[in-house]
Short mmCIF file of C-alpha atoms in Angstrom, two decimals:
data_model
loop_
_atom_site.label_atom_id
_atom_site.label_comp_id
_atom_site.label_asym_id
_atom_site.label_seq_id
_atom_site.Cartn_x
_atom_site.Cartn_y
_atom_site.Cartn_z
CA UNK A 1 0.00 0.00 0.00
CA UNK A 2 1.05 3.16 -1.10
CA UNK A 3 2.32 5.68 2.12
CA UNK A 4 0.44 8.44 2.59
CA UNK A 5 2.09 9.46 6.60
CA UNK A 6 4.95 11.67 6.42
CA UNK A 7 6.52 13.87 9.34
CA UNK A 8 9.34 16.80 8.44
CA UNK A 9 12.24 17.30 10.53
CA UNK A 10 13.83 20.81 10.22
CA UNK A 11 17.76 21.38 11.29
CA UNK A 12 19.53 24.19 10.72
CA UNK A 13 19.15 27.76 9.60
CA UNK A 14 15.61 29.98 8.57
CA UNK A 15 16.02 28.93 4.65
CA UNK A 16 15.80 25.07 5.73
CA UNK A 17 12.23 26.62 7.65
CA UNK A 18 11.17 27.71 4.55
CA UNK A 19 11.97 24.86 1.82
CA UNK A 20 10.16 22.38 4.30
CA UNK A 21 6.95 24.61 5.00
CA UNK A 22 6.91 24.48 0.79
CA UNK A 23 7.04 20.68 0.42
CA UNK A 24 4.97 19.83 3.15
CA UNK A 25 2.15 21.96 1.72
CA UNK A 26 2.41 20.56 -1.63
CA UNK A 27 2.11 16.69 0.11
CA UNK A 28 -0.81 17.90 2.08
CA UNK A 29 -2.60 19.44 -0.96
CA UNK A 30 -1.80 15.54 -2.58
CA UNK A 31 -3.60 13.99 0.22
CA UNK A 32 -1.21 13.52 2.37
CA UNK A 33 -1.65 13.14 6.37
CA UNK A 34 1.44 14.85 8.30
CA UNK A 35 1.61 12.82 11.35
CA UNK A 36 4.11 12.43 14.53
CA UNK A 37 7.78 10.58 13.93
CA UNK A 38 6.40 7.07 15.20
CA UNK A 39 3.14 7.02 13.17
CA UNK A 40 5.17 8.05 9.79
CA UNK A 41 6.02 6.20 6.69
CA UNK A 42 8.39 8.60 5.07
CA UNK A 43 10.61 11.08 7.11
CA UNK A 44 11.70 14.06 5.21
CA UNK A 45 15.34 15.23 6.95
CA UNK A 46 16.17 18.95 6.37
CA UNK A 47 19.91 19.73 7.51
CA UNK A 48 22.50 21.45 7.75
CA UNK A 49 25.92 21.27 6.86
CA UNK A 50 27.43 25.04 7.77
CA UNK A 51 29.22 23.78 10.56
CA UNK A 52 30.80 20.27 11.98
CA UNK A 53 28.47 20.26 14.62
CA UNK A 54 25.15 20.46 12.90
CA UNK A 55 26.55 17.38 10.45
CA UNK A 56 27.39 15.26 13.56
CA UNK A 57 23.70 15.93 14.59
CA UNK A 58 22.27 15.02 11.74
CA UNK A 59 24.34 11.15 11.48
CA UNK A 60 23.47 10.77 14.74
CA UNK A 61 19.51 11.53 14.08
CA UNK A 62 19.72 9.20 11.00
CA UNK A 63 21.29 6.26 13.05
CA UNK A 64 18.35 6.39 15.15
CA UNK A 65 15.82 4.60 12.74
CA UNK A 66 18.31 1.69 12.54
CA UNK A 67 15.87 -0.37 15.09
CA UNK A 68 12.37 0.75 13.61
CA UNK A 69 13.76 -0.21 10.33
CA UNK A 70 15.21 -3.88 11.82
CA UNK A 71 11.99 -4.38 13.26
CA UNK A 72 9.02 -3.35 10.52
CA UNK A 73 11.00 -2.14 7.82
CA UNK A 74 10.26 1.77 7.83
CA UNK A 75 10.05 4.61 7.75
CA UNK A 76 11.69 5.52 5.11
CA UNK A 77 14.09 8.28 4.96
CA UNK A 78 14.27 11.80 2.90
CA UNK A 79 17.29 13.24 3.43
CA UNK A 80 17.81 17.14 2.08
CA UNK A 81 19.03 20.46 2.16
CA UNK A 82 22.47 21.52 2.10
CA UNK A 83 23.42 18.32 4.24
CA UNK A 84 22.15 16.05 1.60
CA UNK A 85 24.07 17.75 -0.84
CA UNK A 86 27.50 17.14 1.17
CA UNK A 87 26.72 14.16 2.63
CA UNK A 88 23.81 12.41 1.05
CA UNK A 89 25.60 9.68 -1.23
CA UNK A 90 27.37 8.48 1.73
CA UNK A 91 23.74 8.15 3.99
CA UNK A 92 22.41 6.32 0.55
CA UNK A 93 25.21 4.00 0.81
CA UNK A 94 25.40 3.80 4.21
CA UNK A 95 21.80 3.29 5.38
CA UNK A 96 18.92 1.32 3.80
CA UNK A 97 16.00 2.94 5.00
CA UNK A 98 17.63 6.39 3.22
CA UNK A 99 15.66 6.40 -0.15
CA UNK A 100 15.71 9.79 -1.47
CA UNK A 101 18.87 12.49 -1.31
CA UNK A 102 18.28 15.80 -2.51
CA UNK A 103 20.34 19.36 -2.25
CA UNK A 104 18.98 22.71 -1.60
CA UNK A 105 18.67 23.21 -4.80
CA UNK A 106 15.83 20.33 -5.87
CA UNK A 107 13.12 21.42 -3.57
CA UNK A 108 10.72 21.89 -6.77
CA UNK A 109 11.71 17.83 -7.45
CA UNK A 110 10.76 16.37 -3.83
CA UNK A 111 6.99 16.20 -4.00
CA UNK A 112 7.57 14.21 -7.03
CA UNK A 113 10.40 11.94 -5.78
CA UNK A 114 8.87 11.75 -2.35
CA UNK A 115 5.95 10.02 -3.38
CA UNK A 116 7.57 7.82 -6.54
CA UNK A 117 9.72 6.16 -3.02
CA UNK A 118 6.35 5.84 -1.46
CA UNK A 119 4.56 4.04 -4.65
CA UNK A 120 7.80 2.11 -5.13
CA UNK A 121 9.46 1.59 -1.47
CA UNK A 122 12.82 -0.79 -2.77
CA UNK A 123 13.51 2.34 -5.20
CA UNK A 124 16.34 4.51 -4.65
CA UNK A 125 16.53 8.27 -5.78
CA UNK A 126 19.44 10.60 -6.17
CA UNK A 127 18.68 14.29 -7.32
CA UNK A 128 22.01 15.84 -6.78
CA UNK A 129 23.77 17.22 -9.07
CA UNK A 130 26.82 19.24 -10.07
CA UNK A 131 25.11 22.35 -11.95
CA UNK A 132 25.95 25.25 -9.69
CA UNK A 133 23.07 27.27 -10.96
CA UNK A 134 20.21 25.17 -12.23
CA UNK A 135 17.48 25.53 -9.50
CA UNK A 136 13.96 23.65 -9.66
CA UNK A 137 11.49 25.90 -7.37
CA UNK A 138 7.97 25.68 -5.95
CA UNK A 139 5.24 28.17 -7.13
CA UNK A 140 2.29 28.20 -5.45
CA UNK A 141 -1.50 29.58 -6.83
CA UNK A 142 -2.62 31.73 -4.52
CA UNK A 143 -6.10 31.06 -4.88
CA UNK A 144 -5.76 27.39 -4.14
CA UNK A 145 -3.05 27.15 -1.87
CA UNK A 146 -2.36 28.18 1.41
CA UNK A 147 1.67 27.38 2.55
CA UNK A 148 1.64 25.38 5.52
CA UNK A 149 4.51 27.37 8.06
CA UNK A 150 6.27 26.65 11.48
CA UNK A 151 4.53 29.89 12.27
CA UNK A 152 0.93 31.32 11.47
CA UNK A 153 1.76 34.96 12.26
CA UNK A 154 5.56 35.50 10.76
CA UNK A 155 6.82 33.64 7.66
CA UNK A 156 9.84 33.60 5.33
CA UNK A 157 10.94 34.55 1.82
CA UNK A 158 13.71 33.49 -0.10
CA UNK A 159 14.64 35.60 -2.59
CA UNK A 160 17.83 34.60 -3.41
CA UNK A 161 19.46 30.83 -4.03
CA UNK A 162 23.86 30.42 -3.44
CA UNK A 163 26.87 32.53 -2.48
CA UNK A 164 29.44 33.77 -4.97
CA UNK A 165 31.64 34.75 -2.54
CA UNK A 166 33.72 32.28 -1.30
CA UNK A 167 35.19 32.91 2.11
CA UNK A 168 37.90 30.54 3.03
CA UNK A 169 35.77 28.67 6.05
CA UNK A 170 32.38 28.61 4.45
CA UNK A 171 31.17 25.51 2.79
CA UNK A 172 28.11 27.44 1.20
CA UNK A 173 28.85 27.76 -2.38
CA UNK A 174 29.75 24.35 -2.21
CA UNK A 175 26.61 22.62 -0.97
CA UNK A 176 24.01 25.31 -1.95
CA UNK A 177 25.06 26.48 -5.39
CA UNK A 178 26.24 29.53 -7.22
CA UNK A 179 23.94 32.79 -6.32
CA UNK A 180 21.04 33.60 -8.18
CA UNK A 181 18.01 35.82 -7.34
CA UNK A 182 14.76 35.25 -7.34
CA UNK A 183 12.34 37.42 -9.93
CA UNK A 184 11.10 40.25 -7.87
CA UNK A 185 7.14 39.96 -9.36
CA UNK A 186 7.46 36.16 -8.02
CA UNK A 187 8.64 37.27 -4.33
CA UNK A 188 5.95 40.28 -4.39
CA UNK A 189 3.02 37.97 -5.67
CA UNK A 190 4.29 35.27 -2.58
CA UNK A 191 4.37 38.02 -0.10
CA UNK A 192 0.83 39.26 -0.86
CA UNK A 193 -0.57 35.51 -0.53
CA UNK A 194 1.76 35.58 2.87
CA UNK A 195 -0.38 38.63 3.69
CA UNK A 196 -3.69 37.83 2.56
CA UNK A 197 -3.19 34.91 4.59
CA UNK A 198 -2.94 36.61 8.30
CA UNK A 199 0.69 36.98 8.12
CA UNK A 200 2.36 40.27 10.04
CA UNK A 201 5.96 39.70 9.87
CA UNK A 202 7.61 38.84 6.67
CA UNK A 203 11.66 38.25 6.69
CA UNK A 204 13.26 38.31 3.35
CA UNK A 205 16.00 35.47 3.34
CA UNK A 206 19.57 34.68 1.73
CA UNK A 207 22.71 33.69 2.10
CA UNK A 208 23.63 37.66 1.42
CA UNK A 209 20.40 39.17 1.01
CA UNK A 210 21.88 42.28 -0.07
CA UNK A 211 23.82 40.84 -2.79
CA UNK A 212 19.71 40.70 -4.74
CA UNK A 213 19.56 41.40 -7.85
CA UNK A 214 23.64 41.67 -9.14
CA UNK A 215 23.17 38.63 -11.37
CA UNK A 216 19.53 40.27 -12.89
CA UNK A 217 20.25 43.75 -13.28
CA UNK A 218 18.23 44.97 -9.80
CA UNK A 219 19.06 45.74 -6.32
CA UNK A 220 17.95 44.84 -2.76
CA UNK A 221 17.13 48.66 -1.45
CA UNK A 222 14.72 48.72 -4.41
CA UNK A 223 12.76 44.92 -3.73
CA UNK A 224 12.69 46.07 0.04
CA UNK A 225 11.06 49.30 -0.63
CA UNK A 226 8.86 47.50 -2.66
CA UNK A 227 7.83 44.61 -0.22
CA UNK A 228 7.50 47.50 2.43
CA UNK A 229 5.07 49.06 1.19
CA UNK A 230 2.79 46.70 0.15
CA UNK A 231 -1.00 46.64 1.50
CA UNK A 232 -1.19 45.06 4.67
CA UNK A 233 2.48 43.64 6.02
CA UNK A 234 2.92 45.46 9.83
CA UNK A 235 6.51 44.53 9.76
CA UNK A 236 9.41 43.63 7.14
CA UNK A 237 13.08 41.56 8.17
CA UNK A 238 15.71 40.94 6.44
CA UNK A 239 18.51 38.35 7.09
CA UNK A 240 21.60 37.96 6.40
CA UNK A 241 23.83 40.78 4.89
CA UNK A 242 27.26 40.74 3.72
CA UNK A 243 29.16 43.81 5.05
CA UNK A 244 30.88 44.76 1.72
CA UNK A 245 27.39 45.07 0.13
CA UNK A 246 25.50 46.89 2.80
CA UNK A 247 25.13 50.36 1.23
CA UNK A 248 23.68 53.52 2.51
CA UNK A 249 20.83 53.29 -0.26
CA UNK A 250 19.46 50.02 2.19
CA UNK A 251 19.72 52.16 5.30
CA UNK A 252 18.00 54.85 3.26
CA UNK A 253 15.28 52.54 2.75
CA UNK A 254 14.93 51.47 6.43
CA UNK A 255 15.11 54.91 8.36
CA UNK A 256 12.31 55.73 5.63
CA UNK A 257 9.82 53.41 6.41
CA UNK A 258 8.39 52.21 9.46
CA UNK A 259 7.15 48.70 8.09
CA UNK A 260 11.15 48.08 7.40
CA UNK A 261 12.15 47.23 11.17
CA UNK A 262 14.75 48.09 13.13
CA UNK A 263 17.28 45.46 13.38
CA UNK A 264 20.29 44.42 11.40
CA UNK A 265 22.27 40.98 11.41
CA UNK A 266 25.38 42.07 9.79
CA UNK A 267 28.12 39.16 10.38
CA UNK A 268 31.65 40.71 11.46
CA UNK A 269 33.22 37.06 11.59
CA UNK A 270 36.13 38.75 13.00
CA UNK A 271 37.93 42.04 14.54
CA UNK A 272 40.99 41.80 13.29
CA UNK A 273 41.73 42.63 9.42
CA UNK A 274 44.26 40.00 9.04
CA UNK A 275 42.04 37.19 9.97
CA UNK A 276 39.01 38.95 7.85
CA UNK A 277 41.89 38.89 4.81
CA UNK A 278 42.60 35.64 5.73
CA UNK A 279 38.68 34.28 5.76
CA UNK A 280 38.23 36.05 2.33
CA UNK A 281 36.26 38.98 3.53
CA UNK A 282 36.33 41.75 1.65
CA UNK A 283 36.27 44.65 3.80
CA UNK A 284 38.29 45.99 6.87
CA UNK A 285 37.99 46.32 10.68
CA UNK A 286 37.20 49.68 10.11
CA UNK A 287 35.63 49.89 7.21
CA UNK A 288 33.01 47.92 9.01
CA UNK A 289 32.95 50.20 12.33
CA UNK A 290 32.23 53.10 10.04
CA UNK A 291 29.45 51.09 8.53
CA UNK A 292 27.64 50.43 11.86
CA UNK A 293 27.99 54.36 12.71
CA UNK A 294 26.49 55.49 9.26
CA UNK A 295 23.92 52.99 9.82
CA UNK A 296 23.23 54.02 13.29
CA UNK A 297 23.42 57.41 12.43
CA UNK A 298 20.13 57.38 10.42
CA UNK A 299 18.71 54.27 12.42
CA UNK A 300 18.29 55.52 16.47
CA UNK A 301 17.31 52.40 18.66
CA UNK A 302 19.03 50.15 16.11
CA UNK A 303 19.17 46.07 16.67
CA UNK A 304 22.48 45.16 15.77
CA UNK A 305 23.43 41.55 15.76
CA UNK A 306 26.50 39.93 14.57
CA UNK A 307 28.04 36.08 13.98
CA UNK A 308 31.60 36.08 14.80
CA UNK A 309 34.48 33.01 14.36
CA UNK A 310 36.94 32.45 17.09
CA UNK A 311 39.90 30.10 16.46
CA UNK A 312 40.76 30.78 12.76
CA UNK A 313 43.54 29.51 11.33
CA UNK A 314 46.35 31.72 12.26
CA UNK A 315 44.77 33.47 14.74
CA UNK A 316 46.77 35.05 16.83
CA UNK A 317 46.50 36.37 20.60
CA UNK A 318 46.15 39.78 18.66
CA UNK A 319 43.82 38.84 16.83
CA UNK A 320 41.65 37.39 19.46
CA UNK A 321 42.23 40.52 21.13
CA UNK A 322 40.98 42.28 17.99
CA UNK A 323 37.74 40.48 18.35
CA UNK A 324 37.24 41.22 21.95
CA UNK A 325 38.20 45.41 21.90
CA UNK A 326 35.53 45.22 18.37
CA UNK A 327 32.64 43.89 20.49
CA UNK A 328 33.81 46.51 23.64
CA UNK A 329 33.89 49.39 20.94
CA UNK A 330 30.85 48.37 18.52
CA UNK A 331 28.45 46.34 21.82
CA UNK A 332 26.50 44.60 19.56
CA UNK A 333 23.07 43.30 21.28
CA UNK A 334 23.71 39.51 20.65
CA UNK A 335 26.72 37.43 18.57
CA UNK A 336 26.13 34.46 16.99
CA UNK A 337 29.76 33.46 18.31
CA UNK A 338 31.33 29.83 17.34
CA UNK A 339 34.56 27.88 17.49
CA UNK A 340 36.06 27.88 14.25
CA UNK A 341 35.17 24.21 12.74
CA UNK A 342 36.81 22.31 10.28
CA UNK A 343 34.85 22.05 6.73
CA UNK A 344 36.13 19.38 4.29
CA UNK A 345 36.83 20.98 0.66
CA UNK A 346 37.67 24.38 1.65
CA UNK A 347 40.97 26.77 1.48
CA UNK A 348 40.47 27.46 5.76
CA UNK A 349 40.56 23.56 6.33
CA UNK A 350 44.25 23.23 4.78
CA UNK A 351 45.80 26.26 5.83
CA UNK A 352 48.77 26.20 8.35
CA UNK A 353 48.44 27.53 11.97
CA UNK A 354 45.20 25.25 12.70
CA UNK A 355 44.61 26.26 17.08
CA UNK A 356 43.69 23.05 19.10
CA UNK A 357 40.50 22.52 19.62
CA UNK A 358 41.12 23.21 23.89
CA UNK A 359 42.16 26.82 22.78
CA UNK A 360 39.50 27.33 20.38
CA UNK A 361 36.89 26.70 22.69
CA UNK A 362 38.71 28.47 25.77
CA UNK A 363 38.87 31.71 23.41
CA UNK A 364 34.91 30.88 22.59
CA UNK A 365 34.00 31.23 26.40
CA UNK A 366 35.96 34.21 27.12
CA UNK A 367 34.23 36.02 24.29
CA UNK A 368 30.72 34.79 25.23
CA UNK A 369 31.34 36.16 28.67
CA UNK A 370 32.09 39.45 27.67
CA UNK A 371 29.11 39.64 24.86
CA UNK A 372 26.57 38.15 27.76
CA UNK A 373 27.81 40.69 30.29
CA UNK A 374 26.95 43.43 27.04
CA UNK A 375 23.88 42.07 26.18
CA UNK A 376 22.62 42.29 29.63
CA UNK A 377 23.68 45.71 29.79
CA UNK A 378 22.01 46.87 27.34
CA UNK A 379 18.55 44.72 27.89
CA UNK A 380 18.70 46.16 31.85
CA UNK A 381 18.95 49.99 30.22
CA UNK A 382 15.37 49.45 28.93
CA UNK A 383 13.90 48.30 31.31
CA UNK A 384 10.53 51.23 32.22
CA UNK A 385 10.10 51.21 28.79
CA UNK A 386 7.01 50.26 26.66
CA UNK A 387 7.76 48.79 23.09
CA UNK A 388 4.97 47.49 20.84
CA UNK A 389 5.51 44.10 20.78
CA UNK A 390 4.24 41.21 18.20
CA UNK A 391 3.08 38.06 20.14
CA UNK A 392 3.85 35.11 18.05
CA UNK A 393 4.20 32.03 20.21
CA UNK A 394 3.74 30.52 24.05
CA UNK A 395 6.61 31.17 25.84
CA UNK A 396 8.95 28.10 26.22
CA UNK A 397 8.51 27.90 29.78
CA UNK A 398 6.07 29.13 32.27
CA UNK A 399 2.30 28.39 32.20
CA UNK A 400 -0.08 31.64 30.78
CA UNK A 401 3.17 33.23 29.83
CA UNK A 402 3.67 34.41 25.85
CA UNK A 403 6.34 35.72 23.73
CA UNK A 404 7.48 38.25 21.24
CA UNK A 405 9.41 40.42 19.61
CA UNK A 406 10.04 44.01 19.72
CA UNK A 407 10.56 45.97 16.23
CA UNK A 408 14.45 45.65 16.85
CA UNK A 409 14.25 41.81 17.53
CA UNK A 410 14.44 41.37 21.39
CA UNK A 411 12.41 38.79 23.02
CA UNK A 412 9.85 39.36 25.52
CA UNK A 413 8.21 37.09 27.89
CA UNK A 414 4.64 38.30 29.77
CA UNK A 415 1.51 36.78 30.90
CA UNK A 416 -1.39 37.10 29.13
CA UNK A 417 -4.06 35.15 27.47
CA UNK A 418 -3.35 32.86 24.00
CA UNK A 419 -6.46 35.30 22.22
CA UNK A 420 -3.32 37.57 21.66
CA UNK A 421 -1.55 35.31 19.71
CA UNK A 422 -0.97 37.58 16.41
CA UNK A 423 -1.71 40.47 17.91
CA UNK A 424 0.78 43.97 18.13
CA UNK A 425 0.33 45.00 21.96
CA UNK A 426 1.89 47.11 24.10
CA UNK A 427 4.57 45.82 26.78
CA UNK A 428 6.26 47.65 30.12
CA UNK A 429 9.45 46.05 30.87
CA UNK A 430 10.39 45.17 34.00
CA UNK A 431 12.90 43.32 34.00
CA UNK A 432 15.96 41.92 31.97
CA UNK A 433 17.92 38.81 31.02
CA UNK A 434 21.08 38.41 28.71
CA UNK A 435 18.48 36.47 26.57
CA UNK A 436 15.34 37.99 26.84
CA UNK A 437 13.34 40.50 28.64
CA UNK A 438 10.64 40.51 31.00
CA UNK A 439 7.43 42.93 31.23
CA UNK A 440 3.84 43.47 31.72
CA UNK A 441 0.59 44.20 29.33
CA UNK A 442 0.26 48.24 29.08
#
């Protein structure tokens, strides 16, 4: 009998979010049933491969069906994303309940595939491929579908597939492709279904967002505009931006309009300019300061994130120190920090000066310290303040207790009743965490 169960495991960053939300709607407009893990006949793996870590999760996760499969012979296994494009021939090989391996790139070919291993359960599908810029997509009609997301009240848009850029630790290019936008009509017409269908927050996606529109003749501060002001959207994200493309025609856009939030995640990767020569990046220590002042200039009550590498090959006590005095000078409001991991295939991985692991993670700590003792710093200097808040989920822990975010991306945790859910209210703070902050309905 032909499976109709399937359950979709997400790992790894906000673009992974957003190819499984598109295949699971298509299965459920097909008749399919999304059930829990134990009940399912196919499981559709979406992981990651940016980092050593998130791999070693994902083996372990597929090692797990090893008894399930001994005992009844399923479920069977989906592995994709940028994981499956690294690592999926070895899972084929390696595990027979693994049916179906697929890169970032094949997400319009999965509905398809997914149910040809259901029909035929001994077949075995491979969809990767070696064409850095063919990419099969997923249009919706708007009149018939609804996308199934993680999240009724916020959603995501890609609008741009790759990297071009090559820095010396990433394994991006690699696993998801050269860069190519997306047609702005196509990611207007999916952000007015997003809207028509109860949606407040949108949060344009890529792997540099601001690099839209090089390869088609456009640029980003024009498709944000545009998205901005469309009927309806409250709010408007975008995530992640290269620092060498960040131009003052994007801030422009943001201090202009109030739909266009806030916040900026604008990835440093390091303080020192040797290391950011070393990683590929094309820009300096300060030519990066003196983008974060411009920025701020124009932008008061900014949200400035960052993601930041400690450990590079090479790096030197100097350096390190680099990276500490940047986040002293620049106090970011949270850093993505991380130990600098190995990633088979590119230059960083065979470079001389590799720091043992001990040191990379002693240097991790120290820098987490000082970003947690800045982050509560700045949380605990608004606290008497109101900011309109956007209540989007239950609160991990504590019953009657929701959470949401503020226009600049913090986190708030209040009581209040689940009728809110979706709704912009008003919050007092009262109180404030390195993480999050606490308040009260106004």
């Amino acid at each position: 009998m032909t499976a109709k169960k399937f359950c979709v495991k997400v790992y790894g960053c906000q673009m992974n979010v957003y190819d499984a939300d598109r295949v699971r709607t298509v299965l459920c407009s097909r008749g399919w049933q999304e059930v829990s893990e134990d009940e399912a006949d196919i499981v559709m793996i979406t992981g990651c491969s940016v980092r050593a870590k998130a791999e070693q999760k994902v083996w372990s996760e597929l090692g797990l069906y090893s008894p399930s499969w001994k005992k009844s012979q399923r479920p069977l296994v989906a592995l994709t994303g940028c994981i499956a494009q690294r690592i999926g021939l070895n899972a084929l090989n390696r595990f027979p309940y693994v049916r179906l391996v697929a890169g970032p790139r094949h997400i319009g070919l999965l509905p398809d595939a997914i149910e040809q291993i259901a029909e035929h359960p001994k077949s075995r599908i491979n969809l990767l491929d070696d064409d850095p810029r063919e990419f099969h997509g997923l249009s919706f009609d708007s009149d018939n579908v609804t996308i199934k997301r993680s999240n009724k009240y916020k959603a995501y848009v890609t609008i741009a597939h790759g990297c071009d850029n090559f820095c010396t630790y990433c394994i991006v290019p690699y696993v998801r492709g050269r860069f190519v936008s997306r047609k702005p009509d196509e990611v207007l017409d999916e952000c007015r279904m997003l809207i028509d269908d109860g949606v407040k927050e949108i949060t344009l996606l890529g792997q540099n967002v601001n690099s839209y529109g090089k390869d088609i003749g456009l640029n980003f501060s024009r498709l944000l505009e545009n998205v901005a002001r469309l009927d309806g959207i409250k709010r408007v994200r975008f995530v992640t931006s290269l620092p060498q493309d960040f131009t003052p025609d994007i801030v422009d856009v943001m201090a202009g309009n109030e739909t266009v939030c806030p916040s900026l995640n604008l990835p440093v990767q390091s303080g020192s300019t040797r290391i950011l020569r070393l990683m590929n990046r094309k820009y300096t220590r300060e030519e990066y300061i003196e983008k974060v002042n411009m920025t701020r200039s124009k932008i008061p009550g900014l949200g400035l994130t960052t993601d930041l590498i400690v450990g590079f090959p090479g790096e030197t006590d100097e350096d390190f120190d680099d990276s500490m005095s940047l986040l002293s000078e620049i106090r970011f409001d949270l850093v993505h920090s991380a130990a600098y991991s190995e990633r088979e295939g590119t230059p960083a991985a065979t470079m001389e000066g590799a720091l043992p692991v001990d040191l990379r993670l002693s240097r991790l700590n120290t820098l987490n310290e000082l970003q947690d003792s800045i982050t509560l710093s700045i949380n605990e200097a608004l606290t008497g303040e109101t900011f309109e808040v956007l209540v989007d989920d239950d609160a991990p822990k504590g019953e009657g207790l929701l959470q949401g975010r503020t226009a600049s991306d913090k986190v708030v945790i209040f009581e209040g009743k689940r009728s809110l859910l979706g709704q912009f209210v008003n919050v007092k703070i009262t109180e404030a965490e390195a993480w999050c902050l606490h308040g009260v309905l106004v």
